[in-house]
C-alpha cells in the first residue's frame, strides 16, 4: 500500500488497542506486526494474509 511511517505506526497502535501484539509501535512492519495483522484478519473473518487492504487500513486507524 505504500504507507508512511506515521500510517504504519497508526496501524500498529490500532492493532495494539484491539489486543493484537505487534511487538512495538515503531512504524516498521516486521514479523510481529505481520502476525498481528493476520491474527486480526482471522478474528474478523477476513483472509489472513498479513497484508492490509485499503478498507482494512481504514478500520484499524479509526477508533
PDB file of N, CA, C and O in Angstrom:
ATOM      1  N   UNK A   1       0.807  -1.203   0.000  1.00  0.00           N
ATOM      2  CA  UNK A   1       0.000   0.000   0.000  1.00  0.00           C
ATOM      3  C   UNK A   1       0.846   1.262   0.000  1.00  0.00           C
ATOM      4  O   UNK A   1       0.323   2.331  -0.236  1.00  0.00           O
ATOM      5  N   UNK A   2       2.110   1.155   0.309  1.00  0.00           N
ATOM      6  CA  UNK A   2       2.948   2.342   0.308  1.00  0.00           C
ATOM      7  C   UNK A   2       2.660   3.285   1.459  1.00  0.00           C
ATOM      8  O   UNK A   2       2.586   4.498   1.265  1.00  0.00           O
ATOM      9  N   UNK A   3       2.483   2.742   2.660  1.00  0.00           N
ATOM     10  CA  UNK A   3       2.150   3.560   3.829  1.00  0.00           C
ATOM     11  C   UNK A   3       3.370   4.304   4.355  1.00  0.00           C
ATOM     12  O   UNK A   3       4.490   3.793   4.315  1.00  0.00           O
ATOM     13  N   UNK A   4       3.136   5.486   4.874  1.00  0.00           N
ATOM     14  CA  UNK A   4       4.201   6.253   5.509  1.00  0.00           C
ATOM     15  C   UNK A   4       4.504   5.653   6.885  1.00  0.00           C
ATOM     16  O   UNK A   4       3.731   4.831   7.399  1.00  0.00           O
ATOM     17  N   UNK A   5       5.584   6.085   7.483  1.00  0.00           N
ATOM     18  CA  UNK A   5       5.929   5.630   8.830  1.00  0.00           C
ATOM     19  C   UNK A   5       4.805   5.975   9.802  1.00  0.00           C
ATOM     20  O   UNK A   5       4.417   5.158  10.647  1.00  0.00           O
ATOM     21  N   UNK A   6       4.243   7.170   9.681  1.00  0.00           N
ATOM     22  CA  UNK A   6       3.145   7.587  10.569  1.00  0.00           C
ATOM     23  C   UNK A   6       1.919   6.697  10.375  1.00  0.00           C
ATOM     24  O   UNK A   6       1.253   6.317  11.348  1.00  0.00           O
ATOM     25  N   UNK A   7       1.619   6.356   9.142  1.00  0.00           N
ATOM     26  CA  UNK A   7       0.465   5.488   8.875  1.00  0.00           C
ATOM     27  C   UNK A   7       0.706   4.072   9.406  1.00  0.00           C
ATOM     28  O   UNK A   7      -0.195   3.453   9.966  1.00  0.00           O
ATOM     29  N   UNK A   8       1.917   3.564   9.240  1.00  0.00           N
ATOM     30  CA  UNK A   8       2.238   2.227   9.780  1.00  0.00           C
ATOM     31  C   UNK A   8       2.154   2.243  11.299  1.00  0.00           C
ATOM     32  O   UNK A   8       1.655   1.293  11.910  1.00  0.00           O
ATOM     33  N   UNK A   9       2.614   3.321  11.922  1.00  0.00           N
ATOM     34  CA  UNK A   9       2.506   3.449  13.377  1.00  0.00           C
ATOM     35  C   UNK A   9       1.049   3.473  13.815  1.00  0.00           C
ATOM     36  O   UNK A   9       0.685   2.876  14.831  1.00  0.00           O
ATOM     37  N   UNK A  10       0.202   4.154  13.034  1.00  0.00           N
ATOM     38  CA  UNK A  10      -1.230   4.205  13.355  1.00  0.00           C
ATOM     39  C   UNK A  10      -1.855   2.819  13.271  1.00  0.00           C
ATOM     40  O   UNK A  10      -2.699   2.458  14.095  1.00  0.00           O
ATOM     41  N   UNK A  11      -1.449   2.020  12.282  1.00  0.00           N
ATOM     42  CA  UNK A  11      -1.937   0.638  12.172  1.00  0.00           C
ATOM     43  C   UNK A  11      -1.498  -0.161  13.393  1.00  0.00           C
ATOM     44  O   UNK A  11      -2.306  -0.871  14.006  1.00  0.00           O
ATOM     45  N   UNK A  12      -0.228  -0.045  13.758  1.00  0.00           N
ATOM     46  CA  UNK A  12       0.276  -0.778  14.927  1.00  0.00           C
ATOM     47  C   UNK A  12      -0.462  -0.360  16.194  1.00  0.00           C
ATOM     48  O   UNK A  12      -0.806  -1.207  17.022  1.00  0.00           O
ATOM     49  N   UNK A  13      -0.711   0.925  16.351  1.00  0.00           N
ATOM     50  CA  UNK A  13      -1.444   1.410  17.524  1.00  0.00           C
ATOM     51  C   UNK A  13      -2.868   0.864  17.530  1.00  0.00           C
ATOM     52  O   UNK A  13      -3.388   0.454  18.574  1.00  0.00           O
ATOM     53  N   UNK A  14      -3.508   0.841  16.348  1.00  0.00           N
ATOM     54  CA  UNK A  14      -4.857   0.304  16.248  1.00  0.00           C
ATOM     55  C   UNK A  14      -4.917  -1.173  16.600  1.00  0.00           C
ATOM     56  O   UNK A  14      -5.839  -1.626  17.279  1.00  0.00           O
ATOM     57  N   UNK A  15      -3.947  -1.920  16.138  1.00  0.00           N
ATOM     58  CA  UNK A  15      -3.887  -3.341  16.475  1.00  0.00           C
ATOM     59  C   UNK A  15      -3.675  -3.536  17.973  1.00  0.00           C
ATOM     60  O   UNK A  15      -4.339  -4.365  18.606  1.00  0.00           O
ATOM     61  N   UNK A  16      -2.773  -2.760  18.539  1.00  0.00           N
ATOM     62  CA  UNK A  16      -2.470  -2.864  19.973  1.00  0.00           C
ATOM     63  C   UNK A  16      -3.697  -2.520  20.809  1.00  0.00           C
ATOM     64  O   UNK A  16      -4.011  -3.235  21.771  1.00  0.00           O
ATOM     65  N   UNK A  17      -4.413  -1.461  20.445  1.00  0.00           N
ATOM     66  CA  UNK A  17      -5.646  -1.080  21.153  1.00  0.00           C
ATOM     67  C   UNK A  17      -6.676  -2.203  21.131  1.00  0.00           C
ATOM     68  O   UNK A  17      -7.477  -2.343  22.049  1.00  0.00           O
ATOM     69  N   UNK A  18      -6.659  -2.982  20.079  1.00  0.00           N
ATOM     70  CA  UNK A  18      -7.626  -4.077  19.926  1.00  0.00           C
ATOM     71  C   UNK A  18      -7.116  -5.394  20.515  1.00  0.00           C
ATOM     72  O   UNK A  18      -7.757  -6.425  20.379  1.00  0.00           O
ATOM     73  N   UNK A  19      -5.949  -5.353  21.146  1.00  0.00           N
ATOM     74  CA  UNK A  19      -5.430  -6.539  21.827  1.00  0.00           C
ATOM     75  C   UNK A  19      -4.544  -7.438  20.985  1.00  0.00           C
ATOM     76  O   UNK A  19      -4.274  -8.578  21.363  1.00  0.00           O
ATOM     77  N   UNK A  20      -4.050  -6.941  19.849  1.00  0.00           N
ATOM     78  CA  UNK A  20      -3.176  -7.724  18.985  1.00  0.00           C
ATOM     79  C   UNK A  20      -1.756  -7.182  19.117  1.00  0.00           C
ATOM     80  O   UNK A  20      -1.482  -6.038  18.758  1.00  0.00           O
ATOM     81  N   UNK A  21      -0.865  -8.012  19.650  1.00  0.00           N
ATOM     82  CA  UNK A  21       0.505  -7.599  19.963  1.00  0.00           C
ATOM     83  C   UNK A  21       1.349  -7.488  18.702  1.00  0.00           C
ATOM     84  O   UNK A  21       1.595  -8.484  18.022  1.00  0.00           O
ATOM     85  N   UNK A  22       1.809  -6.282  18.404  1.00  0.00           N
ATOM     86  CA  UNK A  22       2.655  -6.037  17.236  1.00  0.00           C
ATOM     87  C   UNK A  22       4.140  -6.108  17.592  1.00  0.00           C
ATOM     88  O   UNK A  22       4.980  -5.979  16.711  1.00  0.00           O
ATOM     89  N   UNK A  23       4.436  -6.271  18.856  1.00  0.00           N
ATOM     90  CA  UNK A  23       5.807  -6.279  19.376  1.00  0.00           C
ATOM     91  C   UNK A  23       6.444  -4.900  19.265  1.00  0.00           C
ATOM     92  O   UNK A  23       7.649  -4.771  19.079  1.00  0.00           O
ATOM     93  N   UNK A  24       5.609  -3.863  19.387  1.00  0.00           N
ATOM     94  CA  UNK A  24       6.107  -2.489  19.398  1.00  0.00           C
ATOM     95  C   UNK A  24       5.415  -1.632  18.359  1.00  0.00           C
ATOM     96  O   UNK A  24       4.932  -2.122  17.344  1.00  0.00           O
ATOM     97  N   UNK A  25       5.359  -0.333  18.655  1.00  0.00           N
ATOM     98  CA  UNK A  25       4.791   0.648  17.725  1.00  0.00           C
ATOM     99  C   UNK A  25       5.950   1.525  17.273  1.00  0.00           C
ATOM    100  O   UNK A  25       6.324   2.479  17.936  1.00  0.00           O
ATOM    101  N   UNK A  26       6.552   1.118  16.149  1.00  0.00           N
ATOM    102  CA  UNK A  26       7.735   1.823  15.667  1.00  0.00           C
ATOM    103  C   UNK A  26       7.649   2.236  14.199  1.00  0.00           C
ATOM    104  O   UNK A  26       8.590   2.779  13.643  1.00  0.00           O
ATOM    105  N   UNK A  27       6.512   1.945  13.567  1.00  0.00           N
ATOM    106  CA  UNK A  27       6.346   2.315  12.166  1.00  0.00           C
ATOM    107  C   UNK A  27       6.997   1.366  11.189  1.00  0.00           C
ATOM    108  O   UNK A  27       7.062   1.646   9.998  1.00  0.00           O
ATOM    109  N   UNK A  28       7.493   0.223  11.686  1.00  0.00           N
ATOM    110  CA  UNK A  28       8.109  -0.788  10.834  1.00  0.00           C
ATOM    111  C   UNK A  28       7.276  -2.060  10.890  1.00  0.00           C
ATOM    112  O   UNK A  28       6.970  -2.542  11.978  1.00  0.00           O
ATOM    113  N   UNK A  29       6.916  -2.586   9.741  1.00  0.00           N
ATOM    114  CA  UNK A  29       6.118  -3.811   9.691  1.00  0.00           C
ATOM    115  C   UNK A  29       7.047  -5.020   9.603  1.00  0.00           C
ATOM    116  O   UNK A  29       7.368  -5.510   8.532  1.00  0.00           O
ATOM    117  N   UNK A  30       7.479  -5.494  10.776  1.00  0.00           N
ATOM    118  CA  UNK A  30       8.283  -6.699  10.852  1.00  0.00           C
ATOM    119  C   UNK A  30       7.390  -7.906  11.083  1.00  0.00           C
ATOM    120  O   UNK A  30       6.163  -7.832  10.964  1.00  0.00           O
ATOM    121  N   UNK A  31       7.993  -9.035  11.467  1.00  0.00           N
ATOM    122  CA  UNK A  31       7.228 -10.265  11.662  1.00  0.00           C
ATOM    123  C   UNK A  31       6.139 -10.150  12.729  1.00  0.00           C
ATOM    124  O   UNK A  31       5.065 -10.741  12.588  1.00  0.00           O
ATOM    125  N   UNK A  32       6.388  -9.403  13.794  1.00  0.00           N
ATOM    126  CA  UNK A  32       5.385  -9.246  14.851  1.00  0.00           C
ATOM    127  C   UNK A  32       4.150  -8.513  14.356  1.00  0.00           C
ATOM    128  O   UNK A  32       3.014  -8.902  14.656  1.00  0.00           O
ATOM    129  N   UNK A  33       4.360  -7.469  13.580  1.00  0.00           N
ATOM    130  CA  UNK A  33       3.224  -6.719  13.035  1.00  0.00           C
ATOM    131  C   UNK A  33       2.477  -7.546  11.999  1.00  0.00           C
ATOM    132  O   UNK A  33       1.242  -7.575  12.004  1.00  0.00           O
ATOM    133  N   UNK A  34       3.211  -8.237  11.133  1.00  0.00           N
ATOM    134  CA  UNK A  34       2.552  -9.074  10.119  1.00  0.00           C
ATOM    135  C   UNK A  34       1.702 -10.158  10.790  1.00  0.00           C
ATOM    136  O   UNK A  34       0.589 -10.438  10.359  1.00  0.00           O
ATOM    137  N   UNK A  35       2.234 -10.750  11.855  1.00  0.00           N
ATOM    138  CA  UNK A  35       1.489 -11.770  12.597  1.00  0.00           C
ATOM    139  C   UNK A  35       0.247 -11.160  13.242  1.00  0.00           C
ATOM    140  O   UNK A  35      -0.838 -11.734  13.195  1.00  0.00           O
ATOM    141  N   UNK A  36       0.387  -9.973  13.826  1.00  0.00           N
ATOM    142  CA  UNK A  36      -0.745  -9.290  14.455  1.00  0.00           C
ATOM    143  C   UNK A  36      -1.818  -8.949  13.419  1.00  0.00           C
ATOM    144  O   UNK A  36      -3.014  -9.105  13.682  1.00  0.00           O
ATOM    145  N   UNK A  37      -1.403  -8.487  12.243  1.00  0.00           N
ATOM    146  CA  UNK A  37      -2.362  -8.188  11.176  1.00  0.00           C
ATOM    147  C   UNK A  37      -3.111  -9.462  10.792  1.00  0.00           C
ATOM    148  O   UNK A  37      -4.340  -9.469  10.695  1.00  0.00           O
ATOM    149  N   UNK A  38      -2.379 -10.549  10.569  1.00  0.00           N
ATOM    150  CA  UNK A  38      -3.012 -11.814  10.187  1.00  0.00           C
ATOM    151  C   UNK A  38      -3.967 -12.300  11.273  1.00  0.00           C
ATOM    152  O   UNK A  38      -5.076 -12.767  10.970  1.00  0.00           O
ATOM    153  N   UNK A  39      -3.568 -12.174  12.528  1.00  0.00           N
ATOM    154  CA  UNK A  39      -4.447 -12.588  13.629  1.00  0.00           C
ATOM    155  C   UNK A  39      -5.704 -11.726  13.687  1.00  0.00           C
ATOM    156  O   UNK A  39      -6.806 -12.234  13.910  1.00  0.00           O
ATOM    157  N   UNK A  40      -5.548 -10.422  13.470  1.00  0.00           N
ATOM    158  CA  UNK A  40      -6.709  -9.526  13.446  1.00  0.00           C
ATOM    159  C   UNK A  40      -7.626  -9.887  12.275  1.00  0.00           C
ATOM    160  O   UNK A  40      -8.844  -9.941  12.415  1.00  0.00           O
ATOM    161  N   UNK A  41      -7.026 -10.130  11.106  1.00  0.00           N
ATOM    162  CA  UNK A  41      -7.817 -10.506   9.942  1.00  0.00           C
ATOM    163  C   UNK A  41      -8.600 -11.797  10.229  1.00  0.00           C
ATOM    164  O   UNK A  41      -9.794 -11.882   9.941  1.00  0.00           O
ATOM    165  N   UNK A  42      -7.927 -12.780  10.790  1.00  0.00           N
ATOM    166  CA  UNK A  42      -8.570 -14.052  11.110  1.00  0.00           C
ATOM    167  C   UNK A  42      -9.724 -13.846  12.090  1.00  0.00           C
ATOM    168  O   UNK A  42     -10.804 -14.411  11.902  1.00  0.00           O
ATOM    169  N   UNK A  43      -9.506 -13.023  13.105  1.00  0.00           N
ATOM    170  CA  UNK A  43     -10.526 -12.757  14.117  1.00  0.00           C
ATOM    171  C   UNK A  43     -11.738 -12.029  13.524  1.00  0.00           C
ATOM    172  O   UNK A  43     -12.827 -12.073  14.104  1.00  0.00           O
ATOM    173  N   UNK A  44     -11.549 -11.380  12.387  1.00  0.00           N
ATOM    174  CA  UNK A  44     -12.624 -10.634  11.736  1.00  0.00           C
ATOM    175  C   UNK A  44     -13.129 -11.336  10.480  1.00  0.00           C
ATOM    176  O   UNK A  44     -13.735 -10.696   9.609  1.00  0.00           O
ATOM    177  N   UNK A  45     -12.864 -12.647  10.387  1.00  0.00           N
ATOM    178  CA  UNK A  45     -13.326 -13.464   9.250  1.00  0.00           C
ATOM    179  C   UNK A  45     -12.870 -12.919   7.900  1.00  0.00           C
ATOM    180  O   UNK A  45     -13.613 -12.934   6.916  1.00  0.00           O
ATOM    181  N   UNK A  46     -11.631 -12.434   7.877  1.00  0.00           N
ATOM    182  CA  UNK A  46     -11.026 -11.945   6.642  1.00  0.00           C
ATOM    183  C   UNK A  46      -9.918 -12.913   6.238  1.00  0.00           C
ATOM    184  O   UNK A  46      -9.442 -13.696   7.060  1.00  0.00           O
ATOM    185  N   UNK A  47      -9.493 -12.840   5.015  1.00  0.00           N
ATOM    186  CA  UNK A  47      -8.381 -13.663   4.562  1.00  0.00           C
ATOM    187  C   UNK A  47      -7.116 -13.229   5.310  1.00  0.00           C
ATOM    188  O   UNK A  47      -6.716 -12.063   5.247  1.00  0.00           O
ATOM    189  N   UNK A  48      -6.493 -14.158   6.029  1.00  0.00           N
ATOM    190  CA  UNK A  48      -5.355 -13.836   6.903  1.00  0.00           C
ATOM    191  C   UNK A  48      -4.049 -13.823   6.117  1.00  0.00           C
ATOM    192  O   UNK A  48      -3.245 -14.749   6.171  1.00  0.00           O
ATOM    193  N   UNK A  49      -3.817 -12.727   5.403  1.00  0.00           N
ATOM    194  CA  UNK A  49      -2.621 -12.594   4.569  1.00  0.00           C
ATOM    195  C   UNK A  49      -1.465 -11.904   5.293  1.00  0.00           C
ATOM    196  O   UNK A  49      -0.318 -12.039   4.881  1.00  0.00           O
ATOM    197  N   UNK A  50      -1.781 -11.120   6.319  1.00  0.00           N
ATOM    198  CA  UNK A  50      -0.757 -10.310   6.970  1.00  0.00           C
ATOM    199  C   UNK A  50      -0.503  -8.997   6.255  1.00  0.00           C
ATOM    200  O   UNK A  50       0.340  -8.211   6.670  1.00  0.00           O
ATOM    201  N   UNK A  51      -1.244  -8.763   5.171  1.00  0.00           N
ATOM    202  CA  UNK A  51      -1.133  -7.528   4.399  1.00  0.00           C
ATOM    203  C   UNK A  51      -2.502  -6.869   4.357  1.00  0.00           C
ATOM    204  O   UNK A  51      -3.510  -7.544   4.173  1.00  0.00           O
ATOM    205  N   UNK A  52      -2.520  -5.560   4.514  1.00  0.00           N
ATOM    206  CA  UNK A  52      -3.781  -4.830   4.607  1.00  0.00           C
ATOM    207  C   UNK A  52      -4.318  -4.383   3.252  1.00  0.00           C
ATOM    208  O   UNK A  52      -3.541  -4.034   2.358  1.00  0.00           O
ATOM    209  N   UNK A  53      -5.631  -4.342   3.177  1.00  0.00           N
ATOM    210  CA  UNK A  53      -6.303  -3.686   2.058  1.00  0.00           C
ATOM    211  C   UNK A  53      -6.627  -2.259   2.512  1.00  0.00           C
ATOM    212  O   UNK A  53      -6.518  -1.941   3.708  1.00  0.00           O
ATOM    213  N   UNK A  54      -7.053  -1.431   1.594  1.00  0.00           N
ATOM    214  CA  UNK A  54      -7.443  -0.058   1.943  1.00  0.00           C
ATOM    215  C   UNK A  54      -8.532  -0.009   3.001  1.00  0.00           C
ATOM    216  O   UNK A  54      -8.395   0.706   4.010  1.00  0.00           O
ATOM    217  N   UNK A  55      -9.630  -0.777   2.829  1.00  0.00           N
ATOM    218  CA  UNK A  55     -10.688  -0.760   3.838  1.00  0.00           C
ATOM    219  C   UNK A  55     -10.214  -1.269   5.211  1.00  0.00           C
ATOM    220  O   UNK A  55     -10.629  -0.753   6.243  1.00  0.00           O
ATOM    221  N   UNK A  56      -9.326  -2.248   5.207  1.00  0.00           N
ATOM    222  CA  UNK A  56      -8.800  -2.754   6.484  1.00  0.00           C
ATOM    223  C   UNK A  56      -7.958  -1.690   7.169  1.00  0.00           C
ATOM    224  O   UNK A  56      -8.028  -1.514   8.392  1.00  0.00           O
ATOM    225  N   UNK A  57      -7.161  -0.972   6.392  1.00  0.00           N
ATOM    226  CA  UNK A  57      -6.379   0.135   6.953  1.00  0.00           C
ATOM    227  C   UNK A  57      -7.308   1.139   7.619  1.00  0.00           C
ATOM    228  O   UNK A  57      -7.051   1.581   8.745  1.00  0.00           O
ATOM    229  N   UNK A  58      -8.396   1.493   6.925  1.00  0.00           N
ATOM    230  CA  UNK A  58      -9.348   2.457   7.490  1.00  0.00           C
ATOM    231  C   UNK A  58      -9.942   1.945   8.798  1.00  0.00           C
ATOM    232  O   UNK A  58     -10.077   2.706   9.758  1.00  0.00           O
ATOM    233  N   UNK A  59     -10.317   0.683   8.843  1.00  0.00           N
ATOM    234  CA  UNK A  59     -10.904   0.101  10.065  1.00  0.00           C
ATOM    235  C   UNK A  59      -9.920   0.151  11.233  1.00  0.00           C
ATOM    236  O   UNK A  59     -10.309   0.463  12.360  1.00  0.00           O
ATOM    237  N   UNK A  60      -8.663  -0.143  10.960  1.00  0.00           N
ATOM    238  CA  UNK A  60      -7.689  -0.188  12.044  1.00  0.00           C
ATOM    239  C   UNK A  60      -7.255   1.185  12.523  1.00  0.00           C
ATOM    240  O   UNK A  60      -6.832   1.342  13.666  1.00  0.00           O
ATOM    241  N   UNK A  61      -7.324   2.171  11.670  1.00  0.00           N
ATOM    242  CA  UNK A  61      -6.842   3.503  12.064  1.00  0.00           C
ATOM    243  C   UNK A  61      -7.977   4.427  12.496  1.00  0.00           C
ATOM    244  O   UNK A  61      -7.733   5.591  12.797  1.00  0.00           O
ATOM    245  N   UNK A  62      -9.196   3.901  12.541  1.00  0.00           N
ATOM    246  CA  UNK A  62     -10.340   4.658  13.020  1.00  0.00           C
ATOM    247  C   UNK A  62     -10.724   4.095  14.371  1.00  0.00           C
ATOM    248  O   UNK A  62     -10.808   2.886  14.527  1.00  0.00           O
ATOM    249  N   UNK A  63     -10.940   4.937  15.334  1.00  0.00           N
ATOM    250  CA  UNK A  63     -11.260   4.439  16.683  1.00  0.00           C
ATOM    251  C   UNK A  63     -12.570   3.831  16.733  1.00  0.00           C
ATOM    252  O   UNK A  63     -13.440   3.506  16.476  1.00  0.00           O
TER     253      UNK A  63
END
